[in-house]
CSV table of C-alpha atoms in Angstrom, one decimal:
chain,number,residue,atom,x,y,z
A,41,UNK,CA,130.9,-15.4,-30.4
A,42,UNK,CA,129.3,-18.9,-30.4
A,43,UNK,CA,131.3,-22.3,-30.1
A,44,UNK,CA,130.0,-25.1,-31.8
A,45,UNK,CA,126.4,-24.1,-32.8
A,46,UNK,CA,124.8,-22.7,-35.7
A,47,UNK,CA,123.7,-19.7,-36.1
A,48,UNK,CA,120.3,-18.8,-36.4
A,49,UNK,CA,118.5,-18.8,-39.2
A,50,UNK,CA,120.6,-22.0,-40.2
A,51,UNK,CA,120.0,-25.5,-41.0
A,52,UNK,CA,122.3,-28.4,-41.3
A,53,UNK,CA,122.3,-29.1,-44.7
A,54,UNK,CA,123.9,-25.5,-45.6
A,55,UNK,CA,126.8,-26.0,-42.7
A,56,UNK,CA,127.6,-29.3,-43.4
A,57,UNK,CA,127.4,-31.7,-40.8
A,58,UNK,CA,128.2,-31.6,-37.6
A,59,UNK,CA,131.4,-33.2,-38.0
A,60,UNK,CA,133.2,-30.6,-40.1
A,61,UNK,CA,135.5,-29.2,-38.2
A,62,UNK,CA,136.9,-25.1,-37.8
A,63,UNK,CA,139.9,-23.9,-36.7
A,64,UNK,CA,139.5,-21.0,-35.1
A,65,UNK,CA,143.1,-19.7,-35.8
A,66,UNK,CA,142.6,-19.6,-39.5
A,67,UNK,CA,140.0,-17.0,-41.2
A,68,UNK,CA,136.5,-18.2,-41.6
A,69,UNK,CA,135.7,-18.3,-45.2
A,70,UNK,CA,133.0,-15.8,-46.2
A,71,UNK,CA,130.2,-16.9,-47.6
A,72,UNK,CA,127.7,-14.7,-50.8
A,73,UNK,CA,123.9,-15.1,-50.4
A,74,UNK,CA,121.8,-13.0,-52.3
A,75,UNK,CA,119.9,-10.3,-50.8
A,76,UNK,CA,116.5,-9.9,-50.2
A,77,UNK,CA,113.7,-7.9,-48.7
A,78,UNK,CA,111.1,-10.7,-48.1
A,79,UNK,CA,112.2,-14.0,-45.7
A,80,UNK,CA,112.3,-16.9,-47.5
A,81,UNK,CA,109.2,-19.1,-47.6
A,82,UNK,CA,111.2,-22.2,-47.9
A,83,UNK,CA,112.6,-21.8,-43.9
A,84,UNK,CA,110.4,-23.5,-41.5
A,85,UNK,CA,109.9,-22.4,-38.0
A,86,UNK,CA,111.1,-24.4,-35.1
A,87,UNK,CA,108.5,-26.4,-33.7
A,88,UNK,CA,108.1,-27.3,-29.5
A,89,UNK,CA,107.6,-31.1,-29.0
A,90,UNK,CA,104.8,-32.1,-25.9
A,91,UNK,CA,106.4,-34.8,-23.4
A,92,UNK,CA,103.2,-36.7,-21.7
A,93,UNK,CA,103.9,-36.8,-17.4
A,94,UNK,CA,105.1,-39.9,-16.3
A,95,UNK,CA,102.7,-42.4,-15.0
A,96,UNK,CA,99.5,-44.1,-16.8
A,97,UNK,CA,96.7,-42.0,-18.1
A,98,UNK,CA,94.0,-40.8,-15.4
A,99,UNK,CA,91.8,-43.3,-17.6
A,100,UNK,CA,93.3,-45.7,-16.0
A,101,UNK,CA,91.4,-48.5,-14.0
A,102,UNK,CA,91.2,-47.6,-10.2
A,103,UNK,CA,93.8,-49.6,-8.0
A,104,UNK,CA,94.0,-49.4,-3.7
A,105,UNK,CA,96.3,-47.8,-2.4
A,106,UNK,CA,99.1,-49.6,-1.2
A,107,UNK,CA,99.2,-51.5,2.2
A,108,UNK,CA,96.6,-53.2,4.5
A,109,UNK,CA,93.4,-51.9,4.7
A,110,UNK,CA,92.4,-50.3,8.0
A,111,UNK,CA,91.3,-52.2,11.3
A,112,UNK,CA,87.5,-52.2,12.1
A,113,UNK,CA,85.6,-49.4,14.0
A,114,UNK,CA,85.9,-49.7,18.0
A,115,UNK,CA,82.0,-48.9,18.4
A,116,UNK,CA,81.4,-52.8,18.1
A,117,UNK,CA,77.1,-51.8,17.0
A,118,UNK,CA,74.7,-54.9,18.0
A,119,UNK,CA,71.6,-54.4,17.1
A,120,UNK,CA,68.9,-54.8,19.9
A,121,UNK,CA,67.4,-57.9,20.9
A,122,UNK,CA,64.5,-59.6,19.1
A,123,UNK,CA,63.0,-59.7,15.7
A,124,UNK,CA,62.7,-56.7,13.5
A,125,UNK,CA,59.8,-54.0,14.2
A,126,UNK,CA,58.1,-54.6,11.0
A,127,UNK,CA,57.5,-58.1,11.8
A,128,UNK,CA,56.3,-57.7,15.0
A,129,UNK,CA,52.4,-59.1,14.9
A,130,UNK,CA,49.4,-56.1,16.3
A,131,UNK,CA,48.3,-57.4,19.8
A,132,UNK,CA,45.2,-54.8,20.9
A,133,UNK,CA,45.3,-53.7,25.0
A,134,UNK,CA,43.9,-55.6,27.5
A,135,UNK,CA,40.6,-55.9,28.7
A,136,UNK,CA,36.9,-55.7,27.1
A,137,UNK,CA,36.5,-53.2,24.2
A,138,UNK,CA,35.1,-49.4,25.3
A,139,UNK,CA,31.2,-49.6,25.2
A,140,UNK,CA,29.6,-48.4,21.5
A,141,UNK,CA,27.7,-45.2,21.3
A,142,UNK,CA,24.1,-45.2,21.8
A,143,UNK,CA,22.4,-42.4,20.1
A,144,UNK,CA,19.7,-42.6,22.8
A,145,UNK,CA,22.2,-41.4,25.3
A,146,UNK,CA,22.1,-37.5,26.3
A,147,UNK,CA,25.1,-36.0,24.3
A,148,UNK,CA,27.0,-33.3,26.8
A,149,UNK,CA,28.6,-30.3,24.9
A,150,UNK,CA,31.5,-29.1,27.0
A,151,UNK,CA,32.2,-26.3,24.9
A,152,UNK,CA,28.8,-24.6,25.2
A,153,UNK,CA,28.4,-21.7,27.2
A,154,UNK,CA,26.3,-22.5,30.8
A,155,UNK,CA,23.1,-20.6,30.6
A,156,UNK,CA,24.1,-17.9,33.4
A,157,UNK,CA,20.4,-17.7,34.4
A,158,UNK,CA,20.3,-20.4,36.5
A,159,UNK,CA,23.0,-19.3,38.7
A,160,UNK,CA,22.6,-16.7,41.8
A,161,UNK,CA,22.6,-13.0,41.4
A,162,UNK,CA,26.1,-11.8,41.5
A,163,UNK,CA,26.8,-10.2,44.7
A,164,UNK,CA,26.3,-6.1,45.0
A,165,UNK,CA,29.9,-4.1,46.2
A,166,UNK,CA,29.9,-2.8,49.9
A,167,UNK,CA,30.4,0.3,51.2
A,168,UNK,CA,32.9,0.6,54.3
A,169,UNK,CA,31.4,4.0,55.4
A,170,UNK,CA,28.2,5.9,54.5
A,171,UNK,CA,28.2,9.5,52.7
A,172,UNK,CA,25.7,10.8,55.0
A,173,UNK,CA,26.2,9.8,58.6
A,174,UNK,CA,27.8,7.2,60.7
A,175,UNK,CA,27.3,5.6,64.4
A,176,UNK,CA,30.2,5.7,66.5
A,177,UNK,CA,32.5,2.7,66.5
A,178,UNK,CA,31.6,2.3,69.9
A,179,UNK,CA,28.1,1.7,69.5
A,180,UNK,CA,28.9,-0.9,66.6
A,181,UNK,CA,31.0,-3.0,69.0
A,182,UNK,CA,28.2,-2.5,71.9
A,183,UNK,CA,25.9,-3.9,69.3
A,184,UNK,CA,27.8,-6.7,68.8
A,185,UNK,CA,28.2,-8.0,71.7
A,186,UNK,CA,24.7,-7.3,72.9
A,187,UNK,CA,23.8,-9.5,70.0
A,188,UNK,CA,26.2,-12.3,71.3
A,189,UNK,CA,24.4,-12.5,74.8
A,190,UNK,CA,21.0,-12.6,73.2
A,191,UNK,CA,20.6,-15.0,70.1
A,192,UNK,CA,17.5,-15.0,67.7
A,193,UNK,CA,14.3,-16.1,69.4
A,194,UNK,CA,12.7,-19.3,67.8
A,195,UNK,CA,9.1,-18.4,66.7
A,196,UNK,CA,5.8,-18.7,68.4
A,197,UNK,CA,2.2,-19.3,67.5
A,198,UNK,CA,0.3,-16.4,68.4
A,199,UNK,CA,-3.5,-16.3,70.5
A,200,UNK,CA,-6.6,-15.8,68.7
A,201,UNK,CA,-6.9,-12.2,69.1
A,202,UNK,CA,-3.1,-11.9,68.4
A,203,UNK,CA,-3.7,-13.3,65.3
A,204,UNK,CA,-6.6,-11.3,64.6
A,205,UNK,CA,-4.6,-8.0,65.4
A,206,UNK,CA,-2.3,-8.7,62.8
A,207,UNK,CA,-4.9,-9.9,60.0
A,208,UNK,CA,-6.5,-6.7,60.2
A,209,UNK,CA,-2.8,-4.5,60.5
A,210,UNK,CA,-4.2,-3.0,63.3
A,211,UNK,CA,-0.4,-3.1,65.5
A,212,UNK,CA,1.3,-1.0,67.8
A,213,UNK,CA,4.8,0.8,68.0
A,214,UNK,CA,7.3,0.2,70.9
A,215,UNK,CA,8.6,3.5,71.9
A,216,UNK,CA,12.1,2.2,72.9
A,217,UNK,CA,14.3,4.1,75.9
A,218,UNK,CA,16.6,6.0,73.4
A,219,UNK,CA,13.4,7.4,71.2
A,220,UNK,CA,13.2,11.2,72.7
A,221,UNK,CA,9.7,12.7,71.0
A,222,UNK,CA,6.4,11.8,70.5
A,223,UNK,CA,4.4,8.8,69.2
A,224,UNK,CA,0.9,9.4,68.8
A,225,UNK,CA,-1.7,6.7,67.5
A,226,UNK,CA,-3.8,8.3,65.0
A,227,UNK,CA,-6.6,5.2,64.2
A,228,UNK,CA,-6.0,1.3,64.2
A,229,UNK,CA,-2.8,0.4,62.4
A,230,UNK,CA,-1.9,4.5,61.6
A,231,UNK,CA,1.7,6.3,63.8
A,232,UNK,CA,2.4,9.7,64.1
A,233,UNK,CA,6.2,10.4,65.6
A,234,UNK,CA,8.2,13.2,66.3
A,235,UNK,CA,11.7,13.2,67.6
A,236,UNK,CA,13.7,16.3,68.8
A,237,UNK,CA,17.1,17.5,67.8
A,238,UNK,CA,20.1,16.1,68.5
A,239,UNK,CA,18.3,12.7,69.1
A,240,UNK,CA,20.5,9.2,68.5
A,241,UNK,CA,20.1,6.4,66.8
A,242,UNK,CA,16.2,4.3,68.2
A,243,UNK,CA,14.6,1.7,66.0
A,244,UNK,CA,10.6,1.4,66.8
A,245,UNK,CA,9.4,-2.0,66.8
A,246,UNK,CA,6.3,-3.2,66.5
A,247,UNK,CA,5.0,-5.3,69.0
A,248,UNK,CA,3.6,-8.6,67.5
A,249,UNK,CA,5.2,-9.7,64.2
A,250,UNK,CA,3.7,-8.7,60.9
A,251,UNK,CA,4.8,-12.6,60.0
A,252,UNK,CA,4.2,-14.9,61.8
A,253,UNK,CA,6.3,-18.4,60.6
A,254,UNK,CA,3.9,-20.9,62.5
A,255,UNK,CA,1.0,-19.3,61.4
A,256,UNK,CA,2.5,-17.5,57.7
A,257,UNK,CA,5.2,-19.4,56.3
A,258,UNK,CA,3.8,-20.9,52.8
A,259,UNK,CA,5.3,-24.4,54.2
A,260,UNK,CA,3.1,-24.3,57.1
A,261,UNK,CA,-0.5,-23.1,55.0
A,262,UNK,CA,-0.2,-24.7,51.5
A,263,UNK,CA,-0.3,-21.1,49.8
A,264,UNK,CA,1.7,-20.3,47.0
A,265,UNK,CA,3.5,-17.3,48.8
A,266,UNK,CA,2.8,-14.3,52.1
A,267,UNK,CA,3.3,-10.9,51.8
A,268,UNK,CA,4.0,-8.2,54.0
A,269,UNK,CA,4.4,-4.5,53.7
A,270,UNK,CA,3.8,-1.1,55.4
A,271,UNK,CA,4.3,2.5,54.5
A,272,UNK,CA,5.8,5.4,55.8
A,273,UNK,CA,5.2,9.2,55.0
A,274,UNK,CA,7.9,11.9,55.7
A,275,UNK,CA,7.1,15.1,57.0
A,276,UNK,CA,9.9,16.5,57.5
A,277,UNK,CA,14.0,15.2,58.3
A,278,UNK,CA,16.1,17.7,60.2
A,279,UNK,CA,15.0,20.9,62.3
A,280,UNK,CA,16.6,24.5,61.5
A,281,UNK,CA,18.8,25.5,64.5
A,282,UNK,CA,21.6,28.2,65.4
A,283,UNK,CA,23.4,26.6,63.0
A,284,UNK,CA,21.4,25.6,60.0
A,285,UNK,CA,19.9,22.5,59.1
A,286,UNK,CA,20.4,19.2,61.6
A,287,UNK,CA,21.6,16.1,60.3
A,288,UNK,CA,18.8,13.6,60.8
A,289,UNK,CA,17.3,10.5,59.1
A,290,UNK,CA,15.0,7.8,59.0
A,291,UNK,CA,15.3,4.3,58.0
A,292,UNK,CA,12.5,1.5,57.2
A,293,UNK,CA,12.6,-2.1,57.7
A,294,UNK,CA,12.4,-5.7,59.4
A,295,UNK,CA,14.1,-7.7,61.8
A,296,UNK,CA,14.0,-10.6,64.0
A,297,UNK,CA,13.6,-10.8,67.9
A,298,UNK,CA,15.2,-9.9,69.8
A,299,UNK,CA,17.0,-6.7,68.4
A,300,UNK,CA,19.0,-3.5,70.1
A,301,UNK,CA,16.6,-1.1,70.1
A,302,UNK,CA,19.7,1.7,70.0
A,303,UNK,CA,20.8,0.4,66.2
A,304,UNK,CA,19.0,1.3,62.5
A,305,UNK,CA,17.2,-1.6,61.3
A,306,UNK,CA,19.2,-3.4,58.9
A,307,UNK,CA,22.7,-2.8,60.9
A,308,UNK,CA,22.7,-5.7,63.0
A,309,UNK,CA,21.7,-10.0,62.1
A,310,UNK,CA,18.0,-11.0,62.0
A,311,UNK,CA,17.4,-7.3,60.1
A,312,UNK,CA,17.2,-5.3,57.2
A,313,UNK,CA,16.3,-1.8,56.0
A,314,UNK,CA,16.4,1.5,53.6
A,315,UNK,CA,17.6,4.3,54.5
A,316,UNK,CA,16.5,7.8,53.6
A,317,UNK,CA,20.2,10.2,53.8
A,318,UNK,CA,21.9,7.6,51.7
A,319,UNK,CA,19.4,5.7,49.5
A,320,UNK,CA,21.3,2.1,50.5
A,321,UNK,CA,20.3,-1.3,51.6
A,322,UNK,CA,21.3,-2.8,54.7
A,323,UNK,CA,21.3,-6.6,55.8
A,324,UNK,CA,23.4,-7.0,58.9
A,325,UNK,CA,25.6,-4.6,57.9
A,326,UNK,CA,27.3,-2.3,60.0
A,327,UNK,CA,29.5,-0.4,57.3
A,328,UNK,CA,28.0,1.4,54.6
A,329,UNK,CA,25.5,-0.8,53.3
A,330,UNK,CA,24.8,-1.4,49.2
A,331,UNK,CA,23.4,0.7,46.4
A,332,UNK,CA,19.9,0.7,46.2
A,333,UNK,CA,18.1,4.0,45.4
A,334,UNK,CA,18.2,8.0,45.7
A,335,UNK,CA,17.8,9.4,49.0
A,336,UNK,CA,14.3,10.0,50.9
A,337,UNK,CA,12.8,13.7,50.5
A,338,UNK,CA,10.4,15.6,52.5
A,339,UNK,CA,7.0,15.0,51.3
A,340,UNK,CA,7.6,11.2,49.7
A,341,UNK,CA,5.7,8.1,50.7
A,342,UNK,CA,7.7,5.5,51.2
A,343,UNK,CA,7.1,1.8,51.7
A,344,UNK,CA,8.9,-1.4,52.2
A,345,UNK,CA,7.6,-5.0,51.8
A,346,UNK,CA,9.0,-9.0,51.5
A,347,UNK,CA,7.6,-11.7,50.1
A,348,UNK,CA,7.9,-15.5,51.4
A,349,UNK,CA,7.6,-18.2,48.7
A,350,UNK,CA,7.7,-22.1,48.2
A,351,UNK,CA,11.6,-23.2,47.9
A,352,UNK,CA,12.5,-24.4,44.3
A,353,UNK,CA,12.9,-27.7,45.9
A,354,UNK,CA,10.8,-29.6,48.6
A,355,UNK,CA,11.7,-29.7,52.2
A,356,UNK,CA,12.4,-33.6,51.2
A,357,UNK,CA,15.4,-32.3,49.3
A,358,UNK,CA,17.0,-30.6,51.8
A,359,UNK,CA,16.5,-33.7,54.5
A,360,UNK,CA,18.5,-35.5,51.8
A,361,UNK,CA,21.1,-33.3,50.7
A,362,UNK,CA,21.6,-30.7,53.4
A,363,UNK,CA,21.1,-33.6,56.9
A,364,UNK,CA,25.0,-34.5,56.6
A,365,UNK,CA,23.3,-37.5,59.1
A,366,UNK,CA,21.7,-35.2,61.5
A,367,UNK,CA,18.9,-33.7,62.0
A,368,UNK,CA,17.7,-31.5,58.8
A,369,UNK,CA,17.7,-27.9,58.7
A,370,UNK,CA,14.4,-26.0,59.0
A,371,UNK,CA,13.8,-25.3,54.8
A,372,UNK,CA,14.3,-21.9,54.1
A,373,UNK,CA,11.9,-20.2,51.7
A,374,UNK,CA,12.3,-18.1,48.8
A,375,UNK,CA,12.6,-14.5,49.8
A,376,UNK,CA,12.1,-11.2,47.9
A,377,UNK,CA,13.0,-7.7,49.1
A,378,UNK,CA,10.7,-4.3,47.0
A,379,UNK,CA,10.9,-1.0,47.9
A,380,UNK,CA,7.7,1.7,46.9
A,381,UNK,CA,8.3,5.2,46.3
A,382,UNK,CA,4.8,7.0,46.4
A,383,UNK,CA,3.1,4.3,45.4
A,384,UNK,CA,5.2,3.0,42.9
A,385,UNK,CA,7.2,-0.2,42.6
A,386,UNK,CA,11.0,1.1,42.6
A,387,UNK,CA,13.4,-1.8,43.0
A,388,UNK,CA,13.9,-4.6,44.9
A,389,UNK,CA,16.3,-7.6,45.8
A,390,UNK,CA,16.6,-11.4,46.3
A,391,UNK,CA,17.5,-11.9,50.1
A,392,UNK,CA,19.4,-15.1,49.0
A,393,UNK,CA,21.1,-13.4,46.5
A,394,UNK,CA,25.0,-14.0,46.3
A,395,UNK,CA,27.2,-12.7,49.4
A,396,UNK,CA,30.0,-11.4,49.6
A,397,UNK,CA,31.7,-13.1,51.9
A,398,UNK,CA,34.4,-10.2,53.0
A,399,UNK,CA,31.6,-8.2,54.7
A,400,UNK,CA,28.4,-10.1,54.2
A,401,UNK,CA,27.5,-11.5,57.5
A,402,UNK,CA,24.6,-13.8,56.2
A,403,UNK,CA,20.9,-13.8,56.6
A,404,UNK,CA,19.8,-15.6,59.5
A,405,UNK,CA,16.4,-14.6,60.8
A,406,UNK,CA,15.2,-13.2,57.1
A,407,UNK,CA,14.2,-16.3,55.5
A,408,UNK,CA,11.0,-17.2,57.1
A,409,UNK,CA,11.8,-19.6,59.4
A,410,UNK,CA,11.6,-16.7,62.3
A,411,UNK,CA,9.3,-14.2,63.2
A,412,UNK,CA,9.5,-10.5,62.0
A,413,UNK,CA,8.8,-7.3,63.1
A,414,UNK,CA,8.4,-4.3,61.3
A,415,UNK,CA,10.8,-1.5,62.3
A,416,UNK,CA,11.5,2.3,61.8
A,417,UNK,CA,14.7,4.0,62.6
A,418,UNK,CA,15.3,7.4,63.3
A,419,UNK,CA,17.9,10.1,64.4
A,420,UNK,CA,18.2,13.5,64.5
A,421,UNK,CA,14.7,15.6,64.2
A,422,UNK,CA,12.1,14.0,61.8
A,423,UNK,CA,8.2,14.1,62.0
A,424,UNK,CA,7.1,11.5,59.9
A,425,UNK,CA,4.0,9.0,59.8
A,426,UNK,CA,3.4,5.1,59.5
A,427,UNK,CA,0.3,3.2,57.9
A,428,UNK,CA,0.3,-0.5,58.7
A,429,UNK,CA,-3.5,-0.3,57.3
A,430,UNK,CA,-3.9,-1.4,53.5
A,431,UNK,CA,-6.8,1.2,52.7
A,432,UNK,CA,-3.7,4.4,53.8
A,433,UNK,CA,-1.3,2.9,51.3
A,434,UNK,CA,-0.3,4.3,48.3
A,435,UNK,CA,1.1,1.2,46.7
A,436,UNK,CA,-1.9,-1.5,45.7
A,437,UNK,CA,-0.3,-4.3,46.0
């Protein structure tokens, strides 16, 4: 039931108007429409009326919001004293202007690589031991100290016949106190030595110097360079016993006076050598020497030799340089080690090559300012010859 509102489908000019009034205690009268199975086209639908929101359009012109605007920022920026960068004026740095480039002046190419050739030969490794044989600590520290109480000997001019001696290689062996065999001259300049088993270590020297520095040093004549060498031929290195074979060797080389007599050549300062059971070089070195060459064998002819040249640069140099305000060092001269191996040129070294300055104990007495002395060492039982004659050798020099 519905109060005061049409019903639907209705429209106000069929009801009457709104005023009419209906009582509800008396019958409504009942009211004939025609049927029909189609609506009526005439009926309109309701229709839903847009309200716009309240407020102007957003079109509207942009207004502040309401109340004061907000205080200032605290940071209170200044900007730093003085005029603007860009209107600072370009003042240059003090002082003259750097000095043009002359195309006349040398031009110095860091980045190029040093030409490695004019730099010392790199030094050779060390051995602390040799593979063969080696003296008794003892006799190393015996050595040492012998070579403490007696320093190198300054050289000497020799006599006439001295000199004479030695021109025509016609020298003598030493026999030291600790050589046990024979040593039997066999013409002028010519050694034949034989040592007995079991013997220890005895370096034969000979007794005027193969070079003389007063009388050979290149400084001294004017010559372009001396040269000295000697040979020696092995008969035999080690005699059978009970046992077998004996441990034995030989050894070739130079040194400087004095020198113990009961070391190799080469194993003390003022010397140097080659020796046979390991093949190595020694300079004053008491360990196990350098690489060199192959071990000595029975039957070989061996021979050792140095050569004494002008230095690269005058004695004047080194007053200048090397002085430090004193007086100048003696000049050394340029000094090359070679090594023969029947009668061929095996190897060879530069005495002033690079040291290594863990074992190396430096060259004193090999650079021509001293006199040398031609040496052979020997242990054990050998039988062996020496030719200080140039018509024996093998090598032609």
């Amino acid at each position: 039931m519905c109060f005061g509102r049409s019903l639907k489908g209705q429209h106000q000019d069929t009801l009457g108007t709104s005023s009419t009034y209906h009582d509800p205690s008396k019958p409504r009268p009942v009211e004939h429409h025609p049927t029909s199975t189609k609506p009526s086209s005439s009926v309109p639908m309701p229709s839903t009326q847009y309200a716009p929101p309240a407020g102007p359009p957003p079109s509207a012109s942009y207004a502040p919001p309401p109340g004061p605007p907000p205080p200032p920022s605290s940071s209170n920026y200044a900007p730093p004293p003085g005029p603007p960068p860009s209107s600072t004026p370009y003042a240059p740095p003090p002082g003259p202007p750097p000095p043009k480039f002359e195309p006349n002046q040398p031009y110095h190419d860091w980045a190029a690589i040093p030409d490695t050739s004019l730099l010392p030969p790199p030094p050779v490794s060390g051995h602390d031991d040799s593979p063969t044989s080696n003296a008794p600590e003892a006799e190393a520290d015996r050595a040492t100290d012998w070579t403490r109480r007696f320093p190198l000997q300054g050289s000497r001019p020799l006599t006439v016949e001295e000199l004479n001696a030695v021109r025509e290689h016609n020298v003598f062996l030493c026999k030291p106190a600790e050589y046990i065999g024979d040593l039997i001259p066999q013409g002028p300049g010519s050694w034949r030595g034989r040592t007995w088993a079991g013997g220890r270590d005895a370096c034969l020297l000979t007794t005027l110097p193969v070079y003389s520095a007063p009388h050979d040093s290149p400084i001294q004549t004017g010559q372009a360079k001396k040269t000295i060498y000697f040979e020696l031929r092995i008969h035999s290195l080690g005699k059978a016993g009970p046992t077998g074979g004996e441990n034995a060797s030989l050894a070739l080389g130079y040194c400087a006076h004095p020198y113990p007599t009961f070391r190799m050549p080469g194993w003390q300062r003022g010397s140097l050598g080659v020796h046979a059971d390991d093949g190595r070089r020694y300079v004053n070195d008491m360990w196990g020497g350098k690489d060199f060459t192959h071990p000595f064998q029975v039957g070989q002819t061996v021979g050792l030799g140095m050569t004494f040249s002008l230095p690269e640069h005058p004695p004047d140099y080194y007053n200048v340089v090397n002085s430090g305000g004193g007086p100048p060092p003696p000049p050394t001269l340029k000094t090359e080690v070679f090594f023969t191996r029947d009668g061929k040129r095996e190897g060879g070294w530069d005495v002033h090559e690079e040291l290594d300055a863990a074992t190396d104990l430096g060259v004193e007495g090999l650079e021509g300012n001293f006199d040398l002395y031609a040496a052979v060492g020997v242990f054990g039982g050998v039988d062996f010859e020496v030719f200080f004659r140039e018509g024996e050798w093998l090598y032609r020099p």
